[in-house]
mmCIF file of C-alpha atoms in Angstrom:
data_model
loop_
_atom_site.group_PDB
_atom_site.id
_atom_site.type_symbol
_atom_site.label_atom_id
_atom_site.label_comp_id
_atom_site.label_asym_id
_atom_site.label_seq_id
_atom_site.Cartn_x
_atom_site.Cartn_y
_atom_site.Cartn_z
ATOM 1 C CA UNK A 1 109.958 14.626 -5.201
ATOM 2 C CA UNK A 2 106.156 16.353 -5.510
ATOM 3 C CA UNK A 3 107.209 20.298 -6.834
ATOM 4 C CA UNK A 4 109.560 21.194 -4.613
ATOM 5 C CA UNK A 5 108.868 18.035 -1.784
ATOM 6 C CA UNK A 6 110.032 14.632 -0.907
ATOM 7 C CA UNK A 7 107.529 12.880 0.921
ATOM 8 C CA UNK A 8 109.836 9.942 3.596
ATOM 9 C CA UNK A 9 108.478 7.212 6.369
ATOM 10 C CA UNK A 10 104.869 7.306 4.791
ATOM 11 C CA UNK A 11 105.181 4.075 3.641
ATOM 12 C CA UNK A 12 104.017 1.988 6.133
ATOM 13 C CA UNK A 13 102.017 -1.202 6.107
ATOM 14 C CA UNK A 14 101.319 -2.413 10.230
ATOM 15 C CA UNK A 15 98.169 -1.022 12.476
ATOM 16 C CA UNK A 16 100.699 1.600 14.374
ATOM 17 C CA UNK A 17 101.461 5.665 14.278
ATOM 18 C CA UNK A 18 104.118 6.894 12.381
ATOM 19 C CA UNK A 19 104.444 9.931 11.149
ATOM 20 C CA UNK A 20 105.344 11.250 7.127
ATOM 21 C CA UNK A 21 108.826 13.498 7.380
ATOM 22 C CA UNK A 22 107.881 16.316 4.072
ATOM 23 C CA UNK A 23 110.945 18.488 3.183
ATOM 24 C CA UNK A 24 110.816 21.977 0.570
ATOM 25 C CA UNK A 25 113.202 21.266 -2.353
ATOM 26 C CA UNK A 26 112.936 24.862 -3.056
ATOM 27 C CA UNK A 27 112.525 26.520 -0.381
ATOM 28 C CA UNK A 28 113.654 30.194 -2.282
ATOM 29 C CA UNK A 29 110.095 29.596 -3.376
ATOM 30 C CA UNK A 30 107.780 27.628 -0.894
ATOM 31 C CA UNK A 31 107.391 28.222 2.695
ATOM 32 C CA UNK A 32 104.663 26.060 4.979
ATOM 33 C CA UNK A 33 102.197 28.531 5.699
ATOM 34 C CA UNK A 34 102.900 26.985 9.650
ATOM 35 C CA UNK A 35 106.201 27.382 10.541
ATOM 36 C CA UNK A 36 109.002 28.566 8.342
ATOM 37 C CA UNK A 37 111.529 25.165 9.142
ATOM 38 C CA UNK A 38 112.186 23.526 5.954
ATOM 39 C CA UNK A 39 110.958 20.053 7.413
ATOM 40 C CA UNK A 40 108.072 19.569 8.753
ATOM 41 C CA UNK A 41 105.943 16.007 9.375
ATOM 42 C CA UNK A 42 102.689 14.649 9.110
ATOM 43 C CA UNK A 43 100.973 11.540 11.691
ATOM 44 C CA UNK A 44 98.849 9.151 11.049
ATOM 45 C CA UNK A 45 97.940 6.014 11.456
ATOM 46 C CA UNK A 46 96.744 2.409 10.444
ATOM 47 C CA UNK A 47 94.257 0.805 12.604
ATOM 48 C CA UNK A 48 92.857 -3.171 12.548
ATOM 49 C CA UNK A 49 90.964 -4.394 9.303
ATOM 50 C CA UNK A 50 87.563 -6.288 9.996
ATOM 51 C CA UNK A 51 87.621 -10.514 8.977
ATOM 52 C CA UNK A 52 83.900 -11.827 8.999
ATOM 53 C CA UNK A 53 82.829 -14.813 8.168
ATOM 54 C CA UNK A 54 80.363 -14.119 5.600
ATOM 55 C CA UNK A 55 78.878 -17.327 6.180
ATOM 56 C CA UNK A 56 79.646 -20.414 6.553
ATOM 57 C CA UNK A 57 77.436 -23.851 6.470
ATOM 58 C CA UNK A 58 77.357 -27.566 6.779
ATOM 59 C CA UNK A 59 75.874 -30.058 5.159
ATOM 60 C CA UNK A 60 74.196 -32.886 7.755
ATOM 61 C CA UNK A 61 74.974 -36.845 7.142
ATOM 62 C CA UNK A 62 72.956 -39.745 8.304
ATOM 63 C CA UNK A 63 75.090 -41.676 11.196
ATOM 64 C CA UNK A 64 77.363 -43.880 9.639
ATOM 65 C CA UNK A 65 77.719 -41.956 6.873
ATOM 66 C CA UNK A 66 80.917 -39.899 5.849
ATOM 67 C CA UNK A 67 81.565 -36.069 7.399
ATOM 68 C CA UNK A 68 80.508 -33.373 4.700
ATOM 69 C CA UNK A 69 82.974 -30.555 5.936
ATOM 70 C CA UNK A 70 81.484 -27.151 6.943
ATOM 71 C CA UNK A 71 82.115 -23.806 4.111
ATOM 72 C CA UNK A 72 83.398 -20.964 5.688
ATOM 73 C CA UNK A 73 83.255 -17.502 2.942
ATOM 74 C CA UNK A 74 85.334 -14.878 4.929
ATOM 75 C CA UNK A 75 85.078 -11.458 4.149
ATOM 76 C CA UNK A 76 88.637 -8.862 4.135
ATOM 77 C CA UNK A 77 89.262 -6.696 2.527
ATOM 78 C CA UNK A 78 93.492 -7.189 2.040
ATOM 79 C CA UNK A 79 94.741 -9.940 0.699
ATOM 80 C CA UNK A 80 96.850 -11.358 3.946
ATOM 81 C CA UNK A 81 96.492 -15.035 4.555
ATOM 82 C CA UNK A 82 93.512 -16.085 7.511
ATOM 83 C CA UNK A 83 93.007 -18.424 9.009
ATOM 84 C CA UNK A 84 90.318 -20.449 11.514
ATOM 85 C CA UNK A 85 89.457 -22.889 13.364
ATOM 86 C CA UNK A 86 85.746 -24.769 12.963
ATOM 87 C CA UNK A 87 84.805 -26.505 16.642
ATOM 88 C CA UNK A 88 81.522 -28.158 17.681
ATOM 89 C CA UNK A 89 79.128 -28.310 20.033
ATOM 90 C CA UNK A 90 75.713 -30.338 20.998
ATOM 91 C CA UNK A 91 75.156 -27.990 24.049
ATOM 92 C CA UNK A 92 76.524 -24.727 23.148
ATOM 93 C CA UNK A 93 78.592 -24.533 26.245
ATOM 94 C CA UNK A 94 82.096 -27.332 25.800
ATOM 95 C CA UNK A 95 83.677 -27.631 22.210
ATOM 96 C CA UNK A 96 85.415 -29.440 19.724
ATOM 97 C CA UNK A 97 87.244 -29.725 17.384
ATOM 98 C CA UNK A 98 86.794 -33.115 16.853
ATOM 99 C CA UNK A 99 83.909 -33.407 13.778
ATOM 100 C CA UNK A 100 81.170 -35.709 15.640
ATOM 101 C CA UNK A 101 79.741 -39.270 14.446
ATOM 102 C CA UNK A 102 76.123 -39.576 16.802
ATOM 103 C CA UNK A 103 73.012 -39.088 15.124
ATOM 104 C CA UNK A 104 72.221 -35.387 16.537
ATOM 105 C CA UNK A 105 71.852 -32.007 16.393
ATOM 106 C CA UNK A 106 75.010 -29.943 16.581
ATOM 107 C CA UNK A 107 76.438 -26.657 16.945
ATOM 108 C CA UNK A 108 79.098 -25.649 14.060
ATOM 109 C CA UNK A 109 81.346 -22.615 14.617
ATOM 110 C CA UNK A 110 83.814 -21.122 12.649
ATOM 111 C CA UNK A 111 86.323 -18.030 14.363
ATOM 112 C CA UNK A 112 88.789 -16.242 12.809
ATOM 113 C CA UNK A 113 91.334 -15.038 15.221
ATOM 114 C CA UNK A 114 92.187 -11.380 16.539
ATOM 115 C CA UNK A 115 95.553 -10.627 14.823
ATOM 116 C CA UNK A 116 98.098 -7.400 14.803
ATOM 117 C CA UNK A 117 96.585 -5.868 12.152
ATOM 118 C CA UNK A 118 93.140 -7.181 12.056
ATOM 119 C CA UNK A 119 89.988 -8.193 13.765
ATOM 120 C CA UNK A 120 88.282 -12.057 13.510
ATOM 121 C CA UNK A 121 85.552 -12.832 13.728
ATOM 122 C CA UNK A 122 83.098 -16.300 14.762
ATOM 123 C CA UNK A 123 80.239 -17.349 13.158
ATOM 124 C CA UNK A 124 76.991 -20.564 13.401
ATOM 125 C CA UNK A 125 75.100 -22.994 12.265
ATOM 126 C CA UNK A 126 73.887 -25.979 13.090
ATOM 127 C CA UNK A 127 74.128 -29.959 12.324
ATOM 128 C CA UNK A 128 71.492 -32.588 12.031
ATOM 129 C CA UNK A 129 73.327 -36.351 11.674
ATOM 130 C CA UNK A 130 69.815 -38.181 11.227
ATOM 131 C CA UNK A 131 69.746 -41.475 12.515
ATOM 132 C CA UNK A 132 70.942 -44.240 10.240
ATOM 133 C CA UNK A 133 67.858 -46.641 9.003
ATOM 134 C CA UNK A 134 68.480 -50.234 9.665
ATOM 135 C CA UNK A 135 66.425 -52.942 8.286
ATOM 136 C CA UNK A 136 65.961 -57.048 9.592
ATOM 137 C CA UNK A 137 66.652 -59.423 6.841
ATOM 138 C CA UNK A 138 65.804 -63.490 6.283
ATOM 139 C CA UNK A 139 63.417 -62.999 9.281
ATOM 140 C CA UNK A 140 60.803 -66.452 9.394
ATOM 141 C CA UNK A 141 58.394 -67.117 12.063
ATOM 142 C CA UNK A 142 58.395 -70.350 11.842
ATOM 143 C CA UNK A 143 61.406 -69.818 14.428
ATOM 144 C CA UNK A 144 60.627 -71.629 17.210
ATOM 145 C CA UNK A 145 62.083 -72.732 20.883
ATOM 146 C CA UNK A 146 60.788 -74.134 24.225
ATOM 147 C CA UNK A 147 61.132 -71.460 26.311
ATOM 148 C CA UNK A 148 64.100 -71.332 29.143
ATOM 149 C CA UNK A 149 64.083 -67.525 29.594
ATOM 150 C CA UNK A 150 67.671 -67.126 27.155
ATOM 151 C CA UNK A 151 67.327 -65.358 24.720
ATOM 152 C CA UNK A 152 67.470 -66.304 21.388
ATOM 153 C CA UNK A 153 69.048 -66.470 18.679
ATOM 154 C CA UNK A 154 66.980 -65.814 14.796
ATOM 155 C CA UNK A 155 69.091 -68.470 12.589
ATOM 156 C CA UNK A 156 70.373 -66.251 9.462
ATOM 157 C CA UNK A 157 68.399 -63.733 10.074
ATOM 158 C CA UNK A 158 70.532 -60.351 9.505
ATOM 159 C CA UNK A 159 70.866 -56.073 10.275
ATOM 160 C CA UNK A 160 71.121 -53.882 7.794
ATOM 161 C CA UNK A 161 74.050 -52.486 10.348
ATOM 162 C CA UNK A 162 75.595 -55.166 10.590
ATOM 163 C CA UNK A 163 74.528 -55.757 14.677
ATOM 164 C CA UNK A 164 73.144 -59.337 15.690
ATOM 165 C CA UNK A 165 69.064 -58.920 15.611
ATOM 166 C CA UNK A 166 67.747 -61.036 18.804
ATOM 167 C CA UNK A 167 63.931 -62.629 19.832
ATOM 168 C CA UNK A 168 63.363 -62.565 23.400
ATOM 169 C CA UNK A 169 60.751 -64.491 24.289
ATOM 170 C CA UNK A 170 59.016 -63.889 28.121
ATOM 171 C CA UNK A 171 56.604 -65.707 29.130
ATOM 172 C CA UNK A 172 52.733 -64.249 28.343
#
């Protein structure tokens, strides 16, 4: 009770339109300026809050290395938990939740979907997966083979990525 007044229906949390009820408890000494009734209503509303993805970053990596997770910073004025999804695209048209593994440049998109009490947001950033370096070891230029048109596998040659090393001898 506030100075001859009680207020009811004035506690709302979710988006919507509401009416608080104000009742005079001392109508002998007070009256509403707009009505002779002891009760009046006051409309109020709660509108959707905006969620903002204020920062989206990801550190690229080299092909074959473990992927890095994007860092998503969300700004909001309420305490409710907010979830987001992360998707990747090579062309900006087709999106996938699967983290890319091939070398190349990709667009990363984080999205907070709209909900009952807030408007969502979307942000993008660029991801680069660099090509891996390959070195060849164990190669000795004294290996020889008579030409027969077939691939020549250099004995003892190894690639740093585990691929087979082949040299093709052509008739020059």
